[in-house]
Coordinates of C-alpha atoms and ligand atoms in Angstrom, one line a residue:
M16 CA 0.0 -0.1 -0.1
S17 CA 1.6 3.3 -1.0
L18 CA 2.0 6.0 1.6
V19 CA 0.3 9.3 1.4
N20 CA 2.4 12.5 1.1
F21 CA 1.3 15.8 2.7
T22 CA 2.5 18.6 4.9
I23 CA 1.6 19.9 8.4
N24 CA 2.8 23.4 9.2
G25 CA 5.1 23.2 6.2
I26 CA 6.7 20.0 7.4
S27 CA 6.7 17.0 4.8
M28 CA 5.3 13.9 6.1
Q29 CA 4.1 10.4 5.1
A30 CA 1.4 8.3 6.5
E31 CA -0.8 5.2 5.8
P32 CA -3.9 6.0 3.9
G33 CA -6.8 6.5 6.4
A34 CA -4.5 8.1 9.1
T35 CA -6.1 11.2 10.6
I36 CA -4.5 14.6 10.7
L37 CA -4.6 14.5 14.6
E38 CA -2.6 11.2 14.6
C39 CA 0.0 12.4 12.1
A40 CA 0.4 15.7 13.8
K41 CA 0.9 13.8 17.2
S42 CA 3.4 11.4 15.9
A43 CA 5.4 14.5 14.4
G44 CA 5.2 16.2 18.0
I45 CA 2.6 18.9 16.9
H46 CA 0.1 19.6 19.5
I47 CA -3.5 20.0 18.4
P48 CA -5.9 20.8 21.3
T49 CA -8.7 18.3 21.7
L50 CA -11.8 17.8 24.1
C51 CA -14.1 14.9 22.9
H52 CA -11.4 12.8 21.4
L53 CA -10.2 9.8 23.4
N54 CA -8.2 6.7 22.5
L55 CA -9.6 3.8 24.3
H56 CA -7.1 1.0 25.5
D57 CA -5.9 -1.8 23.2
T58 CA -9.4 -2.0 21.6
K59 CA -8.4 0.4 18.8
M60 CA -11.7 1.9 19.7
V61 CA -11.6 5.8 19.5
N62 CA -14.1 8.3 20.7
Q63 CA -13.8 10.7 17.5
V64 CA -17.3 11.8 17.2
G65 CA -16.1 15.3 16.3
T66 CA -18.7 17.0 18.3
C67 CA -16.6 19.6 20.1
R68 CA -14.7 21.0 17.0
V69 CA -11.9 22.1 19.3
C70 CA -9.4 20.3 17.0
M71 CA -10.1 22.5 14.0
V72 CA -7.3 23.0 11.4
E73 CA -6.9 24.8 8.1
V74 CA -6.6 22.8 4.9
E75 CA -5.2 24.7 1.9
G76 CA -7.8 25.0 -0.8
R77 CA -10.8 24.3 1.5
R78 CA -13.2 27.2 2.6
N79 CA -14.2 25.4 5.8
L80 CA -11.9 24.4 8.6
A81 CA -11.6 20.6 9.2
P82 CA -11.8 18.5 12.5
A83 CA -8.3 17.0 12.9
C84 CA -9.6 14.1 14.7
N85 CA -11.8 12.6 12.0
T86 CA -10.3 14.0 8.7
A87 CA -7.9 11.6 7.0
V88 CA -4.7 13.0 5.4
A89 CA -4.8 12.9 1.6
E90 CA -2.1 13.2 -1.2
G91 CA -0.8 16.7 -1.5
M92 CA -2.8 18.0 1.4
A93 CA -1.3 21.1 3.1
V94 CA -2.5 21.4 6.7
R95 CA -1.9 24.5 9.1
T96 CA -2.6 23.9 12.7
D97 CA -1.3 27.2 13.7
S98 CA -3.0 29.6 11.5
V99 CA -4.8 32.6 13.0
K100 CA -8.1 31.3 11.4
A101 CA -7.7 28.0 13.2
I102 CA -6.8 29.3 16.5
K103 CA -9.7 31.9 16.4
A104 CA -12.1 29.1 15.5
R105 CA -10.9 27.0 18.5
R106 CA -11.3 30.0 20.9
K107 CA -14.7 30.6 19.6
V108 CA -15.7 26.9 20.1
V109 CA -14.4 27.0 23.6
E110 CA -16.3 30.4 24.3
L111 CA -19.4 28.8 23.2
L112 CA -19.0 25.7 25.4
L113 CA -18.4 28.1 28.2
S114 CA -21.4 30.3 27.5
N115 CA -23.8 27.9 29.1
H116 CA -21.3 26.3 31.5
P117 CA -21.7 27.1 35.3
K118 CA -18.2 28.2 35.5
D119 CA -18.0 27.6 39.3
C120 CA -14.5 26.3 38.9
L121 CA -13.2 27.5 42.3
V122 CA -15.6 25.0 44.0
C123 CA -15.8 22.2 41.4
A124 CA -14.5 18.7 42.2
R125 CA -12.3 19.0 39.0
N126 CA -10.8 22.3 39.8
Q127 CA -7.3 22.3 38.5
N128 CA -7.8 18.9 37.0
C129 CA -10.4 19.8 34.3
E130 CA -9.8 19.5 30.6
L131 CA -12.1 22.3 29.8
Q132 CA -10.5 24.4 32.3
S133 CA -7.1 23.7 30.9
L134 CA -8.3 24.3 27.4
A135 CA -9.6 27.8 28.3
A136 CA -6.3 28.5 29.9
E137 CA -4.3 27.1 26.9
L138 CA -6.3 29.3 24.5
S139 CA -5.9 32.4 26.7
I140 CA -9.7 32.9 27.0
R141 CA -10.2 35.9 29.4
R142 CA -13.9 36.7 28.8
V143 CA -16.8 34.8 27.2
R144 CA -18.6 37.0 24.6
Y145 CA -21.7 34.8 24.4
D146 CA -24.4 34.3 26.9
G147 CA -26.0 30.9 26.4
K148 CA -29.1 29.5 27.9
R149 CA -28.1 28.0 31.3
N150 CA -29.6 24.8 32.5
N151 CA -30.4 24.1 36.1
F152 CA -30.7 20.3 36.1
P153 CA -30.7 18.6 39.4
W154 CA -27.6 16.6 40.4
D155 CA -28.0 12.8 40.6
T156 CA -26.6 11.8 43.9
S157 CA -28.6 8.6 44.1
S158 CA -25.7 6.2 44.0
Y159 CA -23.0 5.4 46.6
S160 CA -20.2 5.8 44.0
L161 CA -20.7 8.7 41.5
V162 CA -22.3 12.1 41.2
R163 CA -23.8 13.4 37.9
D164 CA -24.0 17.1 37.3
P165 CA -25.5 17.6 33.9
N166 CA -25.1 21.3 34.0
K167 CA -21.4 20.6 33.2
C168 CA -21.8 18.2 30.5
V169 CA -20.2 19.3 27.2
L170 CA -21.7 16.5 25.0
C171 CA -18.3 14.9 24.4
R172 CA -19.9 11.5 24.6
R173 CA -16.7 10.0 26.1
C174 CA -18.9 8.4 28.8
E175 CA -21.2 7.0 26.3
T176 CA -18.5 5.5 24.3
M177 CA -16.7 4.1 27.5
C178 CA -20.0 2.6 29.1
N179 CA -21.7 1.4 25.9
K180 CA -19.0 0.2 23.7
V181 CA -15.9 -0.6 26.0
Q182 CA -17.8 -1.8 29.0
S183 CA -20.8 -2.9 27.0
V184 CA -23.2 -1.9 29.9
G185 CA -25.3 0.8 28.1
V186 CA -26.2 3.1 30.7
Y187 CA -25.8 6.5 28.8
S188 CA -27.5 8.1 25.7
A189 CA -28.4 11.6 24.8
V190 CA -31.6 12.9 26.4
N191 CA -33.6 16.1 25.7
R192 CA -33.3 18.4 22.7
G193 CA -31.5 21.6 21.7
F194 CA -29.8 23.5 24.5
E195 CA -31.3 21.1 27.0
T196 CA -29.4 18.1 25.5
V197 CA -27.3 16.1 27.9
I198 CA -25.8 12.7 28.1
G199 CA -27.8 10.9 30.7
T200 CA -29.5 7.7 31.6
A201 CA -32.6 6.3 29.9
F202 CA -35.7 8.1 31.0
D203 CA -33.6 10.1 33.3
E204 CA -33.5 7.2 35.7
P205 CA -31.4 7.7 38.9
M206 CA -28.0 5.9 38.7
L207 CA -28.9 3.7 41.5
D208 CA -31.9 2.4 39.5
T209 CA -29.8 1.5 36.3
V210 CA -27.7 -1.4 35.4
C211 CA -24.7 0.5 36.2
T212 CA -21.8 -1.5 37.7
F213 CA -20.2 1.6 39.3
C214 CA -17.0 0.7 37.7
G215 CA -16.3 4.5 37.4
Q216 CA -14.7 4.2 34.0
C217 CA -17.1 7.0 32.7
V218 CA -15.8 9.2 35.6
S219 CA -12.3 8.5 34.6
V220 CA -12.9 9.8 31.0
C221 CA -15.2 12.6 31.5
P222 CA -13.3 15.8 30.9
T223 CA -15.3 18.1 33.2
G224 CA -17.1 18.0 36.5
A225 CA -20.2 16.4 35.0
L226 CA -19.2 13.0 36.4
T227 CA -17.4 12.9 39.6
Q228 CA -17.0 10.4 42.6
V229 CA -19.0 10.6 45.8
D230 CA -16.9 12.3 48.4
N231 CA -16.5 10.4 51.6
T232 CA -13.6 12.4 53.0
W233 CA -15.7 14.5 55.5
A234 CA -17.1 11.3 57.0
V235 CA -13.7 10.1 57.4
W236 CA -12.4 13.3 59.0
D237 CA -15.3 13.3 61.5
A238 CA -14.6 9.7 62.4
I239 CA -10.9 10.4 63.1
N240 CA -11.8 13.3 65.2
N241 CA -14.4 11.6 67.2
P242 CA -12.7 10.4 70.5
D243 CA -15.1 7.7 71.0
K244 CA -14.2 6.0 67.7
F245 CA -11.3 3.7 67.0
V246 CA -10.6 4.3 63.3
I247 CA -8.5 1.8 61.3
V248 CA -7.5 2.1 57.7
Q249 CA -6.5 -0.4 55.0
T250 CA -5.0 0.3 51.5
A251 CA -5.5 -1.6 48.3
P252 CA -2.5 -2.8 46.2
A253 CA -3.1 -0.4 43.3
V254 CA -3.3 2.7 45.4
R255 CA 0.6 2.5 46.3
A256 CA 1.3 2.6 42.5
A257 CA -0.6 5.8 41.8
L258 CA -0.9 8.0 44.9
G259 CA 2.5 9.6 44.2
E260 CA 0.9 11.2 41.0
E261 CA -1.3 13.2 43.3
F262 CA 1.8 14.9 44.5
G263 CA 3.6 15.4 41.1
M264 CA 5.7 12.3 41.4
P265 CA 6.4 10.4 38.1
V266 CA 3.9 7.9 36.9
G267 CA 5.0 4.5 38.2
S268 CA 6.4 5.7 41.5
L269 CA 5.9 3.2 44.2
V270 CA 5.0 5.0 47.6
T271 CA 4.1 2.2 49.8
G272 CA 6.2 3.6 52.8
K273 CA 5.3 7.2 52.3
M274 CA 1.6 6.2 52.2
A275 CA 1.8 4.4 55.4
S276 CA 3.5 7.4 57.1
A277 CA 0.9 9.8 55.6
L278 CA -2.0 7.7 57.0
R279 CA -0.5 7.8 60.5
L280 CA -0.1 11.5 60.3
L281 CA -3.7 12.0 59.3
G282 CA -4.6 10.4 62.6
F283 CA -5.8 6.8 62.0
D284 CA -5.5 4.7 65.0
K285 CA -4.2 1.7 63.1
V286 CA -2.7 1.5 59.6
Y287 CA -3.2 -1.9 57.9
D288 CA -2.7 -3.3 54.3
T289 CA -5.5 -4.7 52.2
D290 CA -2.6 -6.8 50.9
F291 CA -2.9 -9.0 53.9
A292 CA -6.5 -9.6 53.1
A293 CA -5.5 -10.3 49.6
D294 CA -3.2 -13.3 50.8
L295 CA -6.3 -14.3 52.9
T296 CA -8.5 -14.3 49.8
I297 CA -6.1 -16.5 48.0
M298 CA -6.1 -19.1 50.8
E299 CA -10.0 -19.3 50.5
E300 CA -10.0 -19.0 46.7
A301 CA -7.2 -21.6 45.9
H302 CA -8.9 -23.9 48.5
E303 CA -12.2 -23.5 46.8
F304 CA -10.8 -24.1 43.3
I305 CA -8.9 -27.2 44.4
E306 CA -12.1 -28.6 46.1
R307 CA -14.1 -28.0 42.9
V308 CA -11.4 -29.7 40.8
K309 CA -11.1 -32.7 43.2
N310 CA -14.9 -33.1 43.8
G311 CA -16.2 -32.5 40.3
G312 CA -17.6 -29.0 41.3
T313 CA -18.5 -26.4 38.6
L314 CA -15.8 -25.0 36.6
P315 CA -14.5 -22.7 35.5
I316 CA -14.2 -20.8 38.8
L317 CA -14.5 -17.1 38.3
T318 CA -12.6 -14.6 40.6
S319 CA -14.9 -12.4 42.7
C320 CA -12.7 -9.6 44.0
C321 CA -14.1 -6.9 41.7
P322 CA -17.6 -5.7 42.9
A323 CA -18.3 -4.0 39.4
W324 CA -17.7 -7.2 37.7
V325 CA -19.9 -9.0 40.3
K326 CA -22.8 -6.6 39.7
F327 CA -22.4 -7.1 36.0
I328 CA -22.7 -10.8 36.2
E329 CA -25.8 -10.4 38.6
H330 CA -27.5 -8.2 35.9
Q331 CA -26.3 -9.6 32.7
F332 CA -25.7 -13.5 33.2
P333 CA -27.8 -14.6 36.1
E334 CA -27.8 -18.1 34.6
L335 CA -24.0 -18.3 35.5
L336 CA -24.3 -17.1 39.1
D337 CA -23.1 -20.6 40.3
I338 CA -19.7 -20.3 38.8
P339 CA -18.0 -17.2 40.5
S340 CA -16.1 -18.0 43.7
T341 CA -18.1 -17.2 46.7
C342 CA -15.0 -15.3 48.2
K343 CA -15.7 -11.7 49.2
S344 CA -13.4 -9.1 47.9
P345 CA -10.2 -8.6 50.0
H346 CA -11.3 -5.3 51.7
E347 CA -14.6 -6.9 52.7
M348 CA -12.7 -9.8 54.1
F349 CA -10.5 -7.5 56.1
G350 CA -13.7 -5.6 57.4
A351 CA -15.2 -8.9 58.6
V352 CA -12.0 -10.0 60.3
A353 CA -11.3 -6.6 61.7
K354 CA -14.8 -6.2 63.4
T355 CA -14.6 -9.7 64.8
H356 CA -11.4 -11.1 65.7
L357 CA -9.2 -7.9 65.5
A358 CA -11.5 -5.9 67.6
G359 CA -11.4 -8.5 70.4
K360 CA -7.6 -8.6 70.2
L361 CA -7.3 -4.9 70.5
G362 CA -10.0 -4.7 73.3
V363 CA -12.2 -2.5 71.1
D364 CA -16.0 -2.6 71.0
P365 CA -16.8 -3.4 67.4
A366 CA -19.7 -0.9 67.5
N367 CA -16.9 1.8 68.1
M368 CA -14.6 0.5 65.4
V369 CA -14.7 2.3 62.1
V370 CA -13.1 0.6 59.1
V371 CA -11.9 2.9 56.3
S372 CA -10.8 1.3 52.9
V373 CA -8.6 3.3 50.6
M374 CA -9.4 1.9 47.1
P375 CA -8.5 2.6 43.4
C376 CA -12.2 2.1 42.9
L377 CA -15.6 3.5 42.8
A378 CA -17.5 0.2 42.8
K379 CA -16.1 -0.6 46.3
K380 CA -18.1 2.4 47.6
Y381 CA -21.3 0.7 46.3
E382 CA -20.0 -2.7 47.5
A383 CA -19.7 -1.4 51.1
S384 CA -23.6 -0.8 51.2
R385 CA -24.6 -4.3 50.0
P386 CA -26.7 -5.5 52.9
E387 CA -25.1 -9.0 53.1
L388 CA -21.7 -7.4 53.8
A389 CA -22.8 -6.2 57.3
L390 CA -22.7 -7.3 61.0
E391 CA -26.1 -6.9 62.3
S392 CA -26.8 -4.2 59.9
S393 CA -23.6 -2.3 60.6
P394 CA -21.4 -2.5 57.5
Y395 CA -18.1 -4.4 57.9
V396 CA -16.5 -1.5 55.9
D397 CA -17.8 1.8 57.0
Y398 CA -16.2 4.2 54.5
V399 CA -14.4 3.8 51.1
I400 CA -12.3 6.6 49.9
T401 CA -10.4 6.6 46.6
T402 CA -6.7 7.2 45.8
R403 CA -7.8 10.7 44.7
E404 CA -9.6 11.4 47.9
L405 CA -6.7 10.1 50.0
G406 CA -4.5 12.6 48.0
A407 CA -7.0 15.4 48.8
M408 CA -7.0 14.7 52.7
I409 CA -3.2 14.6 52.7
R410 CA -3.1 17.9 51.0
E411 CA -5.8 19.3 53.4
A412 CA -3.7 18.2 56.3
G413 CA -0.7 20.2 55.0
V414 CA 1.5 16.9 54.8
R415 CA 4.5 17.2 52.4
F416 CA 4.0 13.8 51.0
A417 CA 7.0 13.6 48.7
S418 CA 9.5 14.3 51.6
L419 CA 8.0 11.7 54.0
P420 CA 10.0 9.0 55.3
D421 CA 9.0 5.4 54.8
G422 CA 6.6 4.1 57.4
E423 CA 5.4 0.6 58.3
F424 CA 2.0 -1.0 58.5
D425 CA 0.7 -2.3 61.8
S426 CA 1.0 -6.0 62.6
A427 CA -1.7 -8.5 62.8
M428 CA -3.2 -7.5 59.5
G429 CA -0.4 -5.6 57.8
E430 CA 2.1 -8.3 56.6
S431 CA 1.8 -9.4 53.0
T432 CA 3.6 -11.4 50.3
G433 CA 4.4 -10.5 46.7
A434 CA 1.4 -12.6 45.6
S435 CA -0.9 -10.1 47.2
V436 CA 0.4 -6.9 45.6
I437 CA -0.1 -8.1 42.1
F438 CA -3.8 -8.1 42.6
G439 CA -3.7 -4.6 41.5
A440 CA -2.9 -5.4 37.8
T441 CA -4.9 -7.5 35.4
G442 CA -4.0 -11.2 35.7
G443 CA -2.6 -10.8 39.2
V444 CA -5.3 -12.4 41.1
I445 CA -5.3 -15.5 39.1
E446 CA -1.5 -15.6 39.1
A447 CA -1.5 -15.3 42.9
A448 CA -4.1 -18.1 43.1
L449 CA -2.0 -20.4 40.8
R450 CA 1.1 -19.9 42.8
T451 CA -0.6 -21.3 45.9
A452 CA -2.8 -23.8 44.0
Y453 CA 0.3 -25.2 42.3
A454 CA 2.2 -25.5 45.7
W455 CA -0.8 -27.2 47.3
L456 CA -1.5 -29.6 44.4
T457 CA 2.1 -30.7 43.9
G458 CA 3.7 -30.3 47.4
E459 CA 6.4 -28.2 45.7
K460 CA 6.9 -24.6 44.2
P461 CA 6.6 -24.0 40.4
A462 CA 10.0 -23.7 38.5
D463 CA 9.0 -20.0 37.8
V464 CA 7.0 -18.1 40.4
E465 CA 5.9 -15.6 37.6
F466 CA 3.1 -16.7 35.4
T467 CA 4.0 -14.0 32.9
A468 CA 1.5 -15.1 30.1
L469 CA -1.2 -13.8 32.2
R470 CA 0.3 -10.4 32.5
G471 CA -0.1 -7.2 30.3
I472 CA -2.9 -5.0 29.2
K473 CA -4.4 -7.0 26.4
G474 CA -8.1 -7.3 26.9
I475 CA -8.4 -11.2 26.9
K476 CA -5.4 -13.4 27.8
E477 CA -5.1 -17.2 27.8
A478 CA -2.7 -19.7 28.9
T479 CA -2.5 -23.4 29.8
Y480 CA -0.4 -24.7 32.7
N481 CA 0.2 -28.3 33.5
I482 CA -0.1 -28.9 37.4
A483 CA 0.1 -32.3 38.9
G484 CA -0.4 -34.0 35.5
T485 CA -3.5 -31.9 34.5
D486 CA -3.7 -29.2 32.0
F487 CA -5.4 -26.3 33.4
K488 CA -6.7 -23.7 30.8
I489 CA -6.8 -20.2 32.3
A490 CA -8.3 -16.9 31.0
V491 CA -8.1 -13.3 32.0
A492 CA -10.4 -10.5 31.0
S493 CA -10.2 -6.8 31.9
G494 CA -12.8 -4.3 30.9
L495 CA -16.5 -5.5 30.9
G496 CA -16.9 -5.8 27.1
N497 CA -14.1 -8.3 27.2
A498 CA -15.8 -10.0 30.2
R499 CA -19.0 -10.2 28.1
E500 CA -17.0 -11.9 25.3
L501 CA -15.5 -14.4 27.6
L502 CA -18.7 -15.3 29.5
E503 CA -20.5 -15.8 26.2
R504 CA -17.7 -18.4 25.3
V505 CA -18.3 -20.0 28.8
R506 CA -22.0 -20.2 28.2
D507 CA -21.5 -21.7 24.7
N508 CA -18.7 -24.1 25.8
P509 CA -18.8 -24.6 29.6
D510 CA -15.8 -27.1 29.6
E511 CA -13.3 -24.9 27.8
Y512 CA -11.7 -23.2 30.9
H513 CA -10.8 -24.2 34.5
A514 CA -10.4 -20.7 36.0
I515 CA -11.0 -17.1 34.8
E516 CA -10.1 -13.8 36.3
I517 CA -12.2 -10.8 35.5
M518 CA -11.6 -7.2 36.4
A519 CA -14.2 -4.5 35.3
C520 CA -11.5 -1.8 34.6
P521 CA -9.5 -2.1 31.4
G522 CA -6.0 -2.9 32.7
G523 CA -7.4 -3.9 36.2
C524 CA -7.3 -1.8 39.3
V525 CA -4.2 0.3 38.4
S526 CA -6.7 2.0 36.0
G527 CA -9.6 2.0 38.5
G528 CA -12.2 4.7 38.4
G529 CA -10.8 6.2 41.7
Q530 CA -7.2 6.5 40.6
P531 CA -5.6 9.9 39.7
Y532 CA -6.9 10.9 36.2
H533 CA -4.8 9.1 33.7
G534 CA -6.2 10.3 30.3
N535 CA -6.9 6.7 29.6
D536 CA -3.3 6.4 28.6
P537 CA -2.2 2.5 28.3
E538 CA 1.4 3.5 29.1
T539 CA 0.3 4.9 32.4
Y540 CA -1.4 1.6 33.2
A541 CA 1.8 -0.3 32.3
K542 CA 4.0 1.9 34.5
R543 CA 1.7 1.5 37.4
A544 CA 1.6 -2.2 36.8
E545 CA 5.4 -2.5 36.5
A546 CA 5.6 -0.6 40.1
I547 CA 3.4 -3.4 41.5
Y548 CA 5.4 -6.1 39.9
S549 CA 8.6 -4.6 41.3
E550 CA 7.1 -4.7 44.9
D551 CA 6.3 -8.4 44.2
R552 CA 9.9 -9.1 43.2
A553 CA 11.4 -7.3 46.2
K554 CA 9.3 -9.3 48.7
A555 CA 11.0 -12.0 50.7
L556 CA 7.8 -14.2 50.6
R557 CA 5.9 -14.5 47.2
Y558 CA 3.2 -17.1 48.0
S559 CA 0.1 -16.1 50.0
H560 CA 0.1 -19.3 52.1
E561 CA 3.5 -18.3 53.4
N562 CA 2.2 -15.1 55.0
P563 CA 2.9 -15.6 58.7
E564 CA 0.1 -13.3 60.0
V565 CA -2.3 -15.2 57.7
I566 CA -1.1 -18.5 59.1
A567 CA -1.5 -17.1 62.7
L568 CA -5.2 -15.9 61.8
Y569 CA -6.0 -19.5 60.8
E570 CA -4.4 -20.9 63.9
E571 CA -6.1 -18.6 66.3
F572 CA -9.4 -18.0 64.9
L573 CA -10.4 -19.3 61.4
G574 CA -9.2 -23.0 61.7
E575 CA -8.7 -24.2 58.1
P576 CA -9.4 -22.6 54.6
G577 CA -13.0 -23.3 53.9
S578 CA -13.9 -23.9 57.5
H579 CA -17.3 -23.1 58.9
R580 CA -16.1 -19.8 60.4
A581 CA -14.2 -18.9 57.3
H582 CA -17.4 -19.4 55.3
E583 CA -19.4 -17.2 57.7
L584 CA -17.1 -14.4 57.5
L585 CA -15.1 -14.6 54.2
H586 CA -17.7 -15.7 51.7
T587 CA -20.8 -14.3 50.2
E588 CA -23.6 -14.9 47.9
Y589 CA -24.8 -13.4 44.7
T590 CA -28.3 -12.3 43.4
K591 CA -30.1 -12.0 40.2
R592 CA -30.9 -8.2 39.9
T593 CA -32.6 -5.9 37.7
V594 CA -31.3 -2.8 39.5
Ligands
SF4_27 S1 -21.0 13.5 31.1 FE1 -18.8 14.2 30.7 S2 -18.0 12.5 29.5 FE2 -20.3 12.4 29.3 S3 -20.8 13.8 27.6 FE3 -20.9 15.0 29.4 S4 -18.9 15.9 29.6 FE4 -18.8 14.3 28.2
SF4_28 S1 -19.8 3.6 36.3 FE1 -19.2 2.1 34.6 S2 -21.2 1.0 34.2 FE2 -21.8 2.8 35.4 S3 -22.3 4.4 33.8 FE3 -20.1 4.6 34.3 S4 -19.0 3.3 32.7 FE4 -21.2 2.6 32.7
SF4_29 S1 -11.2 -3.6 38.3 FE1 -10.5 -2.8 40.5 S2 -10.8 -0.7 40.5 FE2 -12.1 -1.4 38.7 S3 -14.0 -1.8 39.5 FE3 -12.9 -3.8 39.7 S4 -12.1 -3.7 41.8 FE4 -12.7 -1.6 41.3

């Protein structure tokens, strides 16, 4: 196929036919501002609806400007991205977007982290010449996870592409007409009454404050400052690989020790690690897997750590609800053990214990509200805050995060192995389970502790491992669209796989809906995942069943994996649901 010859800003270039002006400019290091445009993961899916017109460029010989995002380069084309006409057009477009925008940037959740605000700054917009009709839509605060403020919607449709195409959930579409058009739910249903999984990926890609997380930081501050409460905190594996970005540290910085120090400075009574509970999860999940294999139970077993994925299967594949593992997610296992065994050990009345989870995830906010995850109607996990919310709390407290010394987690529920930290990246949960399952089935460790074929951000991965003479076929999916594809395969051919890991967020929890905004950049996911794998490699213990605090918990309290008490506290059930 012959290449197309063209120029951008006088620079001669060549590209494959079909390449857009935006792609070619980017590869040549020429910046063209965008707003609605978004690359989506490894799917080659792109939101280039061209609605915002911010990326207008001048093409020699054409009277009208062209949107760079969906105009293909052509033989002999001469493009100017920097002409006065193009710059003026972009400014006009952004002024029109601002003409009906609330412009309450000072108190907006996206202040200093908003693509519309950055665009206005980049284009030096100092006043808005147009006065558009302002809407006064009510906010949707119905859910535990995310807040919709339709007044800030710029109709970029990124959320719609993410939810409907990448996640295959289909919550969003355009509603109303004319100036009142917004991207919202069908029949304007409250989010809580939809099939939303609360994965938060629409929040991750929304460029403005139209979609944000539910903020639990003030509830946590109140608990910390209540002398009658004993407030403990746990932090998920993926948080340590991204929290540094909240303080200007490079993507991929591992800040485990600084995070522990910061949490102590915030005033938590004890600082624990969800990684401990991830090791506990593997004890139960590997045991459940081996029991199913030995006793002819239902296979494949599906991991169940991701509450968005769990809600997805409850809505979309109720006929398959007998195949997920019954294990609770690690932070819920932590909460259950904390309010029973740990409270007793510490001499704390469980009614006065407050469990706070720091998660990369918006779905875990919703998960904590599930009625079955409660001790006598009091939730095992009281509050979930995201990596972004923890960043905000650290800033509010005036803590200089980057210069903090490395701290430690508290013992009893703070020790962890390398197997637990890899939960944060796609493929990590099943890899951790395989490490222990291999050791338990064969009585020895695998030649290589790393099951690398299950790693990487590819949407669906497969590998076969021979363990104790049996070939086990394993699959991993991240992103709910990929999960749907895999589940359809399972429904059509139930004998194909032995075990499957599914995570709702493309790339796994490192790219969760509560992580620092990452512009949907696969390189960001890869660097965060590498930070996690480096922590695994640095650990003395890399098998969950070797965690001494987990072993002690079974000896002192739980008995054996799969015991009656373990089932009561660490396992759960699933429900077919319409909302
Ligand atoms: S809610 Fe956000 S992502 Fe969705 S269309 Fe509006 S501005 Fe875009
Ligand atoms: S949270 Fe996830 S499932 Fe819910 S609307 Fe957003 S993208 Fe769709
Ligand atoms: S993949 Fe992780 S961050 Fe995303 S919804 Fe699931 S548990 Fe939450």
